[in-house]
């Protein structure tokens, strides 16, 4: 019974995180980790491949952050209009939520941001103009939402 070093391909409870090199019992590696494709042997070739993949992922993440900052800079200070039905007092029949703002941004500015980037304290329940902040990967912007 010996131990073997493996590179984890997924997060494994009580063993380690994805991408980490850990030492486990050879039986555990052969009977559990390898058949479930949760790990691969930590050979020098595999270590180099994992390192290259990590560098590529970091580069992609940096590029995504740059694109997000550019997109937010483009829409900062802009106004989007959302049509909603309301009564005579201006109270909406259905409140405007993050989903509605997300859809309006996608249609109006052709920008694809995750809904989690939209910071709305509470749903909008009356007609009017509201300031909504957007934040993604350190970039911030503020837009005005006109609910009519």
Tab-separated table of C-alpha atoms in Angstrom:
chain	number	residue	atom	x	y	z
A	1	UNK	CA	0.000	0.000	0.000
A	2	UNK	CA	1.535	3.234	-1.132
A	3	UNK	CA	0.611	6.757	-1.866
A	4	UNK	CA	0.353	8.465	-5.220
A	5	UNK	CA	0.218	12.111	-6.276
A	6	UNK	CA	-2.774	13.134	-8.378
A	7	UNK	CA	-4.094	16.318	-9.963
A	8	UNK	CA	-7.725	16.899	-9.039
A	9	UNK	CA	-10.033	17.579	-11.986
A	10	UNK	CA	-13.003	18.460	-9.762
A	11	UNK	CA	-13.484	19.595	-6.173
A	12	UNK	CA	-13.402	16.505	-3.958
A	13	UNK	CA	-14.702	16.758	-0.396
A	14	UNK	CA	-12.036	16.257	2.272
A	15	UNK	CA	-9.353	15.867	-0.429
A	16	UNK	CA	-8.878	19.199	-2.207
A	17	UNK	CA	-9.891	21.782	-4.774
A	18	UNK	CA	-9.911	21.443	-8.555
A	19	UNK	CA	-6.443	21.866	-10.043
A	20	UNK	CA	-4.544	21.103	-6.849
A	21	UNK	CA	-1.911	18.378	-6.552
A	22	UNK	CA	-2.588	16.071	-3.611
A	23	UNK	CA	-1.178	12.834	-2.254
A	24	UNK	CA	-3.746	10.075	-1.738
A	25	UNK	CA	-3.679	6.344	-1.137
A	26	UNK	CA	-3.119	4.483	-4.392
A	27	UNK	CA	-6.233	2.359	-3.809
A	28	UNK	CA	-8.372	5.471	-3.379
A	29	UNK	CA	-6.945	6.921	-6.584
A	30	UNK	CA	-7.398	3.708	-8.592
A	31	UNK	CA	-10.826	2.724	-7.240
A	32	UNK	CA	-12.521	6.092	-6.737
A	33	UNK	CA	-10.831	9.129	-8.282
A	34	UNK	CA	-9.682	7.749	-11.645
A	35	UNK	CA	-12.887	5.831	-12.556
A	36	UNK	CA	-15.038	8.883	-11.740
A	37	UNK	CA	-12.687	11.132	-13.750
A	38	UNK	CA	-12.093	13.262	-10.647
A	39	UNK	CA	-8.291	13.084	-10.884
A	40	UNK	CA	-5.387	12.179	-13.131
A	41	UNK	CA	-1.848	11.061	-12.296
A	42	UNK	CA	0.525	13.922	-11.452
A	43	UNK	CA	3.067	13.260	-14.197
A	44	UNK	CA	5.300	16.079	-15.406
A	45	UNK	CA	3.387	16.191	-18.704
A	46	UNK	CA	0.009	16.447	-16.947
A	47	UNK	CA	1.349	19.120	-14.581
A	48	UNK	CA	2.507	21.235	-17.544
A	49	UNK	CA	-0.853	20.808	-19.273
A	50	UNK	CA	-2.795	21.867	-16.166
A	51	UNK	CA	-0.501	24.876	-15.763
A	52	UNK	CA	-1.107	25.916	-19.399
A	53	UNK	CA	-4.875	25.558	-18.924
A	54	UNK	CA	-4.741	27.677	-15.763
A	55	UNK	CA	-2.810	30.399	-17.600
A	56	UNK	CA	-5.347	30.337	-20.461
A	57	UNK	CA	-8.255	30.555	-18.004
A	58	UNK	CA	-6.616	33.515	-16.246
A	59	UNK	CA	-6.113	35.254	-19.594
A	60	UNK	CA	-9.767	34.669	-20.518
A	61	UNK	CA	-10.899	36.029	-17.152
A	62	UNK	CA	-8.753	39.147	-17.622
A	63	UNK	CA	-10.181	39.620	-21.119
A	64	UNK	CA	-13.750	39.198	-19.804
A	65	UNK	CA	-13.047	41.834	-17.133
A	66	UNK	CA	-11.772	44.252	-19.786
A	67	UNK	CA	-14.866	43.664	-21.939
A	68	UNK	CA	-17.150	44.195	-18.935
A	69	UNK	CA	-15.428	47.471	-18.043
A	70	UNK	CA	-15.737	48.678	-21.637
A	71	UNK	CA	-19.434	47.726	-21.756
A	72	UNK	CA	-20.191	49.496	-18.481
A	73	UNK	CA	-18.295	52.607	-19.591
A	74	UNK	CA	-20.402	52.642	-22.760
A	75	UNK	CA	-23.738	52.662	-20.905
A	76	UNK	CA	-22.744	54.771	-17.889
A	77	UNK	CA	-25.210	57.642	-17.486
A	78	UNK	CA	-27.602	56.371	-20.170
A	79	UNK	CA	-31.372	56.148	-19.773
A	80	UNK	CA	-33.417	53.051	-20.480
A	81	UNK	CA	-37.178	53.122	-20.701
A	82	UNK	CA	-39.384	50.324	-19.450
A	83	UNK	CA	-43.068	50.324	-20.344
A	84	UNK	CA	-45.288	49.045	-17.553
A	85	UNK	CA	-49.001	49.190	-16.884
A	86	UNK	CA	-50.072	51.338	-13.954
A	87	UNK	CA	-53.178	52.799	-12.376
A	88	UNK	CA	-54.091	56.512	-12.352
A	89	UNK	CA	-51.933	57.098	-9.248
A	90	UNK	CA	-48.830	55.733	-10.988
A	91	UNK	CA	-48.695	52.499	-9.007
A	92	UNK	CA	-47.573	49.638	-11.209
A	93	UNK	CA	-49.692	46.514	-11.599
A	94	UNK	CA	-46.477	44.475	-11.718
A	95	UNK	CA	-43.268	45.743	-10.121
A	96	UNK	CA	-40.150	46.203	-12.243
A	97	UNK	CA	-37.485	43.748	-11.141
A	98	UNK	CA	-33.858	43.071	-12.027
A	99	UNK	CA	-35.001	40.708	-14.795
A	100	UNK	CA	-36.926	43.510	-16.533
A	101	UNK	CA	-33.941	45.874	-16.350
A	102	UNK	CA	-31.638	43.119	-17.631
A	103	UNK	CA	-33.929	42.473	-20.607
A	104	UNK	CA	-34.179	46.203	-21.394
A	105	UNK	CA	-30.369	46.544	-21.298
A	106	UNK	CA	-29.981	43.549	-23.595
A	107	UNK	CA	-32.481	44.917	-26.120
A	108	UNK	CA	-31.642	48.609	-25.890
A	109	UNK	CA	-27.843	48.476	-25.814
A	110	UNK	CA	-27.155	44.953	-27.082
A	111	UNK	CA	-25.126	44.247	-23.933
A	112	UNK	CA	-25.020	40.888	-22.221
A	113	UNK	CA	-24.428	41.326	-18.496
A	114	UNK	CA	-25.297	38.831	-15.786
A	115	UNK	CA	-28.360	39.752	-13.727
A	116	UNK	CA	-26.137	39.746	-10.626
A	117	UNK	CA	-24.387	42.870	-11.999
A	118	UNK	CA	-27.564	44.937	-11.558
A	119	UNK	CA	-27.848	46.449	-8.084
A	120	UNK	CA	-31.495	47.164	-7.314
A	121	UNK	CA	-32.327	47.611	-3.626
A	122	UNK	CA	-35.975	46.686	-4.089
A	123	UNK	CA	-38.381	46.218	-6.990
A	124	UNK	CA	-39.716	49.429	-8.550
A	125	UNK	CA	-43.423	49.821	-7.771
A	126	UNK	CA	-44.266	53.288	-9.139
A	127	UNK	CA	-43.754	55.140	-12.389
A	128	UNK	CA	-40.858	57.588	-12.502
A	129	UNK	CA	-37.119	57.766	-13.028
A	130	UNK	CA	-34.841	55.663	-10.864
A	131	UNK	CA	-31.068	55.463	-10.568
A	132	UNK	CA	-29.725	51.904	-10.802
A	133	UNK	CA	-26.092	50.945	-10.287
A	134	UNK	CA	-24.289	48.230	-12.212
A	135	UNK	CA	-21.174	46.509	-10.925
A	136	UNK	CA	-19.153	43.684	-12.420
A	137	UNK	CA	-15.551	42.643	-11.772
A	138	UNK	CA	-14.573	45.957	-10.204
A	139	UNK	CA	-16.186	48.136	-12.885
A	140	UNK	CA	-19.117	50.350	-11.913
A	141	UNK	CA	-21.733	52.331	-13.826
A	142	UNK	CA	-25.009	54.068	-13.082
A	143	UNK	CA	-27.992	54.158	-15.405
A	144	UNK	CA	-31.371	55.840	-15.161
A	145	UNK	CA	-34.431	53.659	-15.502
A	146	UNK	CA	-37.529	55.494	-16.715
A	147	UNK	CA	-40.645	53.529	-15.847
A	148	UNK	CA	-43.616	54.800	-17.831
